Structures are given as structure tokens and as C-alpha cells.
């Protein structure tokens, strides 16, 4: 395939790898801009699949399905970072434009590579060490100091794939409980609060950075975000510098989520990055002139980036499990905007939707 003519004209088709709620909101944003969307997803009934003009049901590594996706689309993006890197490499090898690129995916899929990249690009993190064996895990905890957080290097989200090691003697059992797979051991962060910044970079290198959000987690799952966060100019400038360094270091195209710790003296440390639209950016749907989903489509399609100015103060609350069944109550609240994902069946902790409670700045 020849590279697509950029910027993509309305009426072009964008492929999305992944059929979850982020893919659904990307598909809806693309439709508003006049694009068609084809989703490649493993399940026949998925939130994004029902919002797309076409759905390909197959494993992400199915080369016949990837070839079909390539033939139907002008370019491809993805909704989550655990898409197999081999699938992105296959598309790229066959002339398909994929954004964000494979470099971002490779960095984000391995927590050790991620933190190594961040430190090399002037984005500070907590101290960390890698371990491939139980003995190396014990040595890493001894080096970092307990308490320490042990995480699998690959996969894991919403608090999965990680364990606190309260004492050095517990390192081996923690390693075994995580499956005996390669891990990263991270120093505990005595942070004041958790923040995040959503940022975008276009194909021309232009950047657009949203105001900071303050985030609150429960059981490893994001519960709510408040944005714009109360922050002085120095803190905002620090977040923008970090975002700019990450975007440039990855030669990034699209929207990225960067999770941050604010330390006691005002220093920001990067917790992790997500090369995609992000849960902590859902507030932008009702709080900004151009939300993160439209911004991502603009970026990958080669369009000018939109403004990121906040037009309202928003409290975003994730609706987990049966909480989404109170949709009628939320719909009746004048200050509340309801976003449901169309998932079939709820279970405890499953993200079924979110609400944005909107107030004047």
C-alpha cells in the first residue's frame, strides 16, 4: 500500500484495533468529523464494534484479518496499549500507516523500558530495578528498599499485576504470586496527590496540552477525576515540559495520557504513560472546546490540533458495575452529562460508563 494522502479528507476510513469503550468514543468522534471507522476486535459484540460502520471479528494477530483491515482503511490507530506489537509491525511492513507508532507501543508495553525511556528523556520517576528471577527480585527490593511495589513488566492494568512488598523477606513470595514472570520493583512514592496530563502531538510536530486533572483511585481503579486541578503556574509549566519531552522522545502522533505524582516539594514524577486516549481525560468531553477523542482523530488524520482550553470545571466519576443502572437518576441531574459504553452485562469493578458533573470555572 502507498502512504495515505494527508491530511485525510472527510469520507476516508480509519481503522481501530480494539473494541472497548475507548474505541467506541474514538469512533463516535471520527464520525462527527466525517470519517468512517472499521474496528478489528476479538468479540462479535463490542462497544466500539456497534459504533463503527464495519467490524472485523478476529484475533489481533490474524494476518488475514489484518490484511482485510489494511484494504479497507486509509490509516490505523489503536485504543489500548496491549495490542500485540507484532500486529502493528505487520501492518507497517505492509505499507499501512499506524499512529501512534510502534516505538510508543514498545515503550509502554514494558514497564522497565518505559521508566528507562522516561528518565533518559528528562521525565523523572521513582527509583526502580528489574528482576527476572526470584533471587533478582529479592536483590532488587534490597537495593530499592522496602516497602516497594513489585509489578509485572508486561500487561496489567487497573491495579492488576502488582503487589506491595512490605519487607525484604517477602520479595520471593511476591515474585511467585505474580507468576514468576519478569518484574520491575519500584520505590514507594510519598506523594501528595495523583495528577495526570493529557497531551497531543500532530504530524507536523505541533503540540496541544490539556490542563492537569487530579485523580482518585480505589482498589487500583480510577474512581474520579477533578479538572482543571488546582495548580499554580510552576506546577502546570512542569507538567507541560514533561509532556513535551515525552511526545518528542517518542516522535509521537496522537493523544497520550501521562500519570503523575506530585511530591511534597512540588516536584512531579511520572508514574506511567499510556499511548492512547485515557480515562483521566474523559472530563474533556464536557469541559473543553475539543475533547481528547476528537483531538486524537485530528492528530492521526493530519488535521490541525484543536484548542485545549477548559470551558468548565468537571468532576468525572467512573460508573462501575451496577452503578450504571442509576442512569435515569443521572440523566435527570441538570449538571450531569451521562456517558454509557453499551457493554453487555455488568460485574463488580467493570467500567460501564462515566458521568461528568459540570460546573462553571
XYZ file of C-alpha atoms in Angstrom:
361
model
C 0.000 0.000 0.000
C 1.098 3.562 -0.652
C 1.090 6.020 2.276
C -2.216 7.872 2.697
C -2.546 11.410 1.427
C -2.526 13.667 4.459
C -4.454 15.383 5.806
C -7.140 12.726 5.411
C -10.231 14.094 3.732
C -13.697 13.561 5.247
C -15.132 10.355 3.863
C -11.851 8.492 4.416
C -11.770 5.395 6.613
C -9.822 4.957 9.834
C -9.132 1.552 11.346
C -9.153 0.965 15.095
C -7.519 -2.023 16.780
C -9.644 -2.806 19.831
C -13.362 -2.795 20.504
C -13.729 -1.370 24.017
C -15.164 1.886 25.276
C -12.187 3.974 24.195
C -12.569 2.647 20.663
C -16.276 3.440 20.814
C -15.660 7.058 21.792
C -12.970 7.364 19.125
C -15.400 6.003 16.526
C -18.069 8.498 17.554
C -15.570 11.356 17.368
C -14.394 10.214 13.944
C -17.981 10.099 12.705
C -18.515 13.712 13.792
C -15.596 14.712 11.582
C -16.973 12.814 8.602
C -14.797 9.693 8.775
C -15.890 6.078 8.590
C -14.408 3.599 11.056
C -13.568 -0.091 10.774
C -12.891 -1.918 14.043
C -10.828 -5.088 14.411
C -11.903 -6.800 17.610
C -11.886 -10.317 19.003
C -15.509 -10.257 20.153
C -18.530 -10.127 17.881
C -20.450 -7.875 20.265
C -18.341 -4.973 21.471
C -18.890 -1.299 22.365
C -16.725 0.010 19.522
C -17.938 -2.579 17.042
C -21.516 -1.384 17.390
C -20.466 2.236 16.800
C -18.361 1.510 13.698
C -19.506 1.244 10.113
C -17.816 -2.160 9.862
C -16.493 -4.759 12.294
C -13.871 -7.428 11.647
C -14.069 -10.185 14.259
C -10.716 -11.883 14.637
C -7.679 -12.212 16.823
C -5.401 -9.166 16.666
C -2.614 -11.356 15.318
C -4.697 -12.875 12.498
C -2.811 -11.837 9.358
C -5.807 -12.386 7.075
C -7.850 -10.057 9.276
C -5.032 -7.504 9.344
C -4.852 -7.659 5.561
C -8.610 -7.075 5.395
C -8.273 -4.099 7.733
C -5.445 -2.708 5.624
C -7.532 -2.994 2.482
C -10.476 -1.146 3.974
C -8.730 1.757 5.703
C -6.518 4.741 4.979
C -4.705 4.526 8.303
C -4.936 2.611 11.591
C -4.830 3.576 15.255
C -5.421 1.608 18.451
C -7.456 2.064 21.606
C -5.251 0.299 24.152
C -1.540 -0.361 24.581
C -1.734 -4.151 24.866
C -2.397 -4.631 21.173
C 0.341 -7.068 20.067
C 3.304 -5.116 18.774
C 3.712 -7.803 16.118
C 0.338 -6.806 14.658
C 1.413 -3.176 14.372
C 4.732 -4.286 12.862
C 2.880 -6.439 10.304
C 0.693 -3.502 9.257
C 3.681 -1.183 8.991
C 5.631 -3.761 6.960
C 2.736 -3.877 4.519
C 2.680 -0.142 3.997
C -0.124 0.723 6.424
C 0.217 3.985 8.334
C -0.228 3.286 12.060
C -0.369 6.084 14.624
C 0.832 6.288 17.323
C 3.889 4.465 16.005
C 5.419 1.186 17.115
C 8.049 2.937 19.272
C 5.383 4.249 21.656
C 3.755 0.845 21.853
C 7.030 -0.944 22.596
C 7.932 1.506 25.362
C 4.516 1.423 27.027
C 4.187 -2.362 26.931
C 7.210 -2.937 29.185
C 7.290 -1.065 32.479
C 11.081 -1.268 32.748
C 11.590 0.043 29.220
C 9.027 2.740 29.959
C 10.808 4.081 33.039
C 14.173 3.804 31.343
C 12.847 5.878 28.439
C 11.291 8.452 30.757
C 14.479 9.027 32.723
C 16.544 9.257 29.533
C 14.205 11.958 28.241
C 14.152 14.196 31.280
C 10.909 12.883 32.753
C 11.778 11.818 36.331
C 10.356 8.723 38.034
C 10.803 6.878 41.323
C 13.862 4.651 41.650
C 13.391 1.242 40.019
C 15.113 -2.038 39.200
C 14.247 -5.035 37.065
C 14.209 -8.698 38.077
C 13.824 -11.887 36.053
C 14.206 -14.435 38.871
C 13.129 -14.738 42.486
C 16.677 -14.049 43.676
C 16.927 -10.968 41.463
C 13.578 -9.810 42.871
C 14.922 -10.145 46.406
C 18.100 -8.275 45.413
C 16.030 -5.538 43.758
C 13.937 -4.988 46.898
C 17.106 -4.883 48.985
C 18.535 -2.299 46.590
C 15.387 -0.140 46.376
C 14.335 -0.568 49.981
C 11.037 -1.752 51.466
C 8.237 -1.031 51.216
C 8.419 -1.352 47.447
C 5.931 -2.017 44.680
C 6.549 -5.067 42.519
C 4.838 -5.132 39.117
C 4.889 -7.477 36.166
C 6.855 -5.819 33.388
C 4.190 -6.538 30.798
C 0.399 -6.266 30.796
C -1.511 -5.439 33.950
C -3.908 -2.516 34.349
C -6.386 -1.135 36.904
C -4.212 -2.409 39.744
C -3.716 -5.906 38.294
C -0.277 -7.498 38.094
C 1.269 -5.780 41.093
C 1.947 -6.371 44.779
C 3.354 -4.356 47.630
C 6.406 -5.823 49.338
C 6.341 -4.549 52.912
C 9.558 -6.298 53.995
C 12.553 -7.571 52.034
C 11.791 -11.102 53.211
C 8.530 -11.019 51.269
C 10.118 -10.370 47.875
C 10.356 -14.011 46.790
C 6.749 -14.839 47.677
C 5.547 -11.675 45.904
C 7.517 -12.643 42.793
C 5.987 -16.112 42.827
C 2.484 -14.722 43.419
C 2.884 -12.600 40.279
C 3.526 -15.744 38.274
C 7.320 -15.859 38.303
C 7.465 -13.600 35.236
C 9.888 -10.678 34.756
C 9.030 -7.796 37.094
C 10.017 -4.263 37.938
C 10.498 -3.161 41.536
C 9.646 0.473 42.223
C 10.392 2.622 45.250
C 7.372 3.803 47.220
C 6.351 7.342 46.291
C 5.371 9.604 49.195
C 3.168 11.731 47.002
C 0.733 14.478 47.964
C -1.735 13.647 45.209
C -2.075 11.916 41.859
C -2.332 14.082 38.773
C -2.391 13.475 35.054
C -1.889 15.444 31.896
C -3.430 14.634 28.526
C -1.331 15.800 25.606
C -1.398 15.551 21.825
C 1.131 15.886 19.040
C 0.270 16.334 15.403
C 2.052 15.086 12.317
C 3.679 18.493 11.909
C 5.166 18.329 15.425
C 2.676 20.803 16.893
C 1.567 20.005 20.442
C -1.589 20.665 22.441
C -1.669 20.069 26.187
C -4.764 19.942 28.385
C -4.994 21.319 31.938
C -3.981 19.000 34.760
C -6.517 16.632 36.309
C -6.456 15.467 39.930
C -7.241 11.756 40.232
C -8.518 9.497 42.989
C -8.231 5.702 42.853
C -9.963 2.924 44.757
C -8.662 -0.660 44.679
C -6.340 0.255 41.818
C -9.172 1.598 39.633
C -9.681 5.259 38.802
C -12.736 6.440 40.695
C -12.918 10.120 39.848
C -11.012 12.974 38.262
C -11.381 16.658 39.016
C -10.258 19.116 36.365
C -8.798 21.565 35.868
C -6.844 20.677 39.015
C -5.978 23.465 41.404
C -2.342 24.081 40.496
C -0.046 27.074 40.306
C 1.761 28.202 37.178
C 5.004 26.465 38.186
C 3.312 23.078 38.524
C 1.469 23.486 35.215
C 4.696 24.505 33.485
C 6.473 21.455 34.907
C 3.721 19.134 33.609
C 3.842 20.750 30.174
C 7.624 20.320 29.975
C 7.331 16.657 30.879
C 4.608 16.120 28.281
C 6.612 17.890 25.577
C 9.695 15.756 26.309
C 7.716 12.513 26.196
C 5.979 13.437 22.943
C 9.220 14.475 21.256
C 11.154 11.482 22.571
C 8.648 9.091 21.029
C 8.198 11.132 17.819
C 4.570 10.733 18.813
C 1.403 11.271 16.783
C -1.918 11.231 18.628
C -3.133 11.695 22.195
C -1.192 10.349 25.167
C -2.066 10.077 28.866
C 0.692 10.743 31.406
C 0.055 9.830 35.048
C 1.969 11.902 37.595
C 2.777 12.004 41.300
C 3.001 15.415 42.938
C 5.614 15.176 45.669
C 5.737 17.215 48.880
C 8.054 19.896 47.494
C 6.117 20.317 44.270
C 8.215 18.032 42.079
C 6.335 15.921 39.563
C 7.320 12.302 38.970
C 5.904 10.263 36.108
C 4.074 7.130 37.209
C 3.326 5.768 33.763
C 2.346 6.708 30.242
C -0.466 5.371 28.064
C -0.086 5.816 24.274
C -3.782 6.380 23.701
C -6.756 8.363 24.898
C -7.034 7.983 28.658
C -9.631 7.532 31.395
C -8.358 10.632 33.203
C -9.114 12.646 30.072
C -12.815 11.822 29.938
C -13.542 15.152 31.618
C -12.547 16.888 28.384
C -15.721 15.631 26.684
C -17.764 18.230 28.541
C -15.048 20.514 29.913
C -13.027 21.539 26.864
C -13.579 23.082 23.470
C -12.156 19.974 21.751
C -12.159 16.714 23.704
C -9.379 14.123 23.758
C -11.166 11.780 21.330
C -11.635 14.360 18.601
C -8.088 15.555 19.259
C -6.715 12.069 18.659
C -8.594 11.710 15.396
C -7.399 15.158 14.300
C -3.795 14.243 15.093
C -3.636 10.863 13.357
C -5.546 12.203 10.351
C -3.062 15.047 9.915
C -5.563 17.779 10.748
C -4.691 20.851 12.802
C -4.914 20.213 16.535
C -7.841 21.802 18.333
C -7.795 24.139 21.333
C -7.428 22.585 24.786
C -8.750 25.454 26.891
C -11.100 24.416 29.700
C -14.584 25.892 29.407
C -15.932 24.352 32.628
C -14.811 22.653 35.828
C -15.637 18.948 35.742
C -15.810 16.088 38.197
C -15.623 12.840 36.229
C -16.838 9.727 38.067
C -16.461 6.219 36.674
C -19.610 4.112 36.870
C -18.597 0.644 37.981
C -20.735 -2.468 37.823
C -24.358 -1.911 38.790
C -23.849 1.819 39.355
C -24.704 2.418 35.704
C -28.232 1.139 36.395
C -28.922 4.517 38.007
C -28.772 6.104 34.532
C -32.236 7.647 34.884
C -31.180 9.461 38.054
C -28.023 10.808 36.414
C -29.913 11.819 33.292
C -32.267 13.907 35.431
C -29.452 15.917 37.050
C -29.065 19.243 35.200
C -25.332 19.493 35.899
C -24.554 15.883 34.928
C -23.607 14.544 31.497
C -24.002 10.775 31.157
C -21.719 8.624 29.005
C -22.600 4.914 28.793
C -20.476 2.364 26.959
C -23.136 -0.093 25.847
C -21.453 -3.070 27.481
C -23.500 -6.251 27.834
C -23.758 -7.267 31.484
C -22.114 -5.696 34.494
C -19.836 -7.144 37.133
C -18.179 -5.587 40.160
C -15.424 -3.185 39.162
C -16.248 -3.243 35.454
C -16.314 0.207 33.856
C -19.801 0.581 32.427
C -19.742 4.317 31.808
C -18.911 7.614 33.399
C -20.563 10.859 34.338
C -19.210 14.383 34.083
C -20.597 16.814 36.614
C -20.104 20.228 35.034
C -19.745 23.498 36.929
C -18.625 26.986 35.915
C -14.899 27.752 36.086
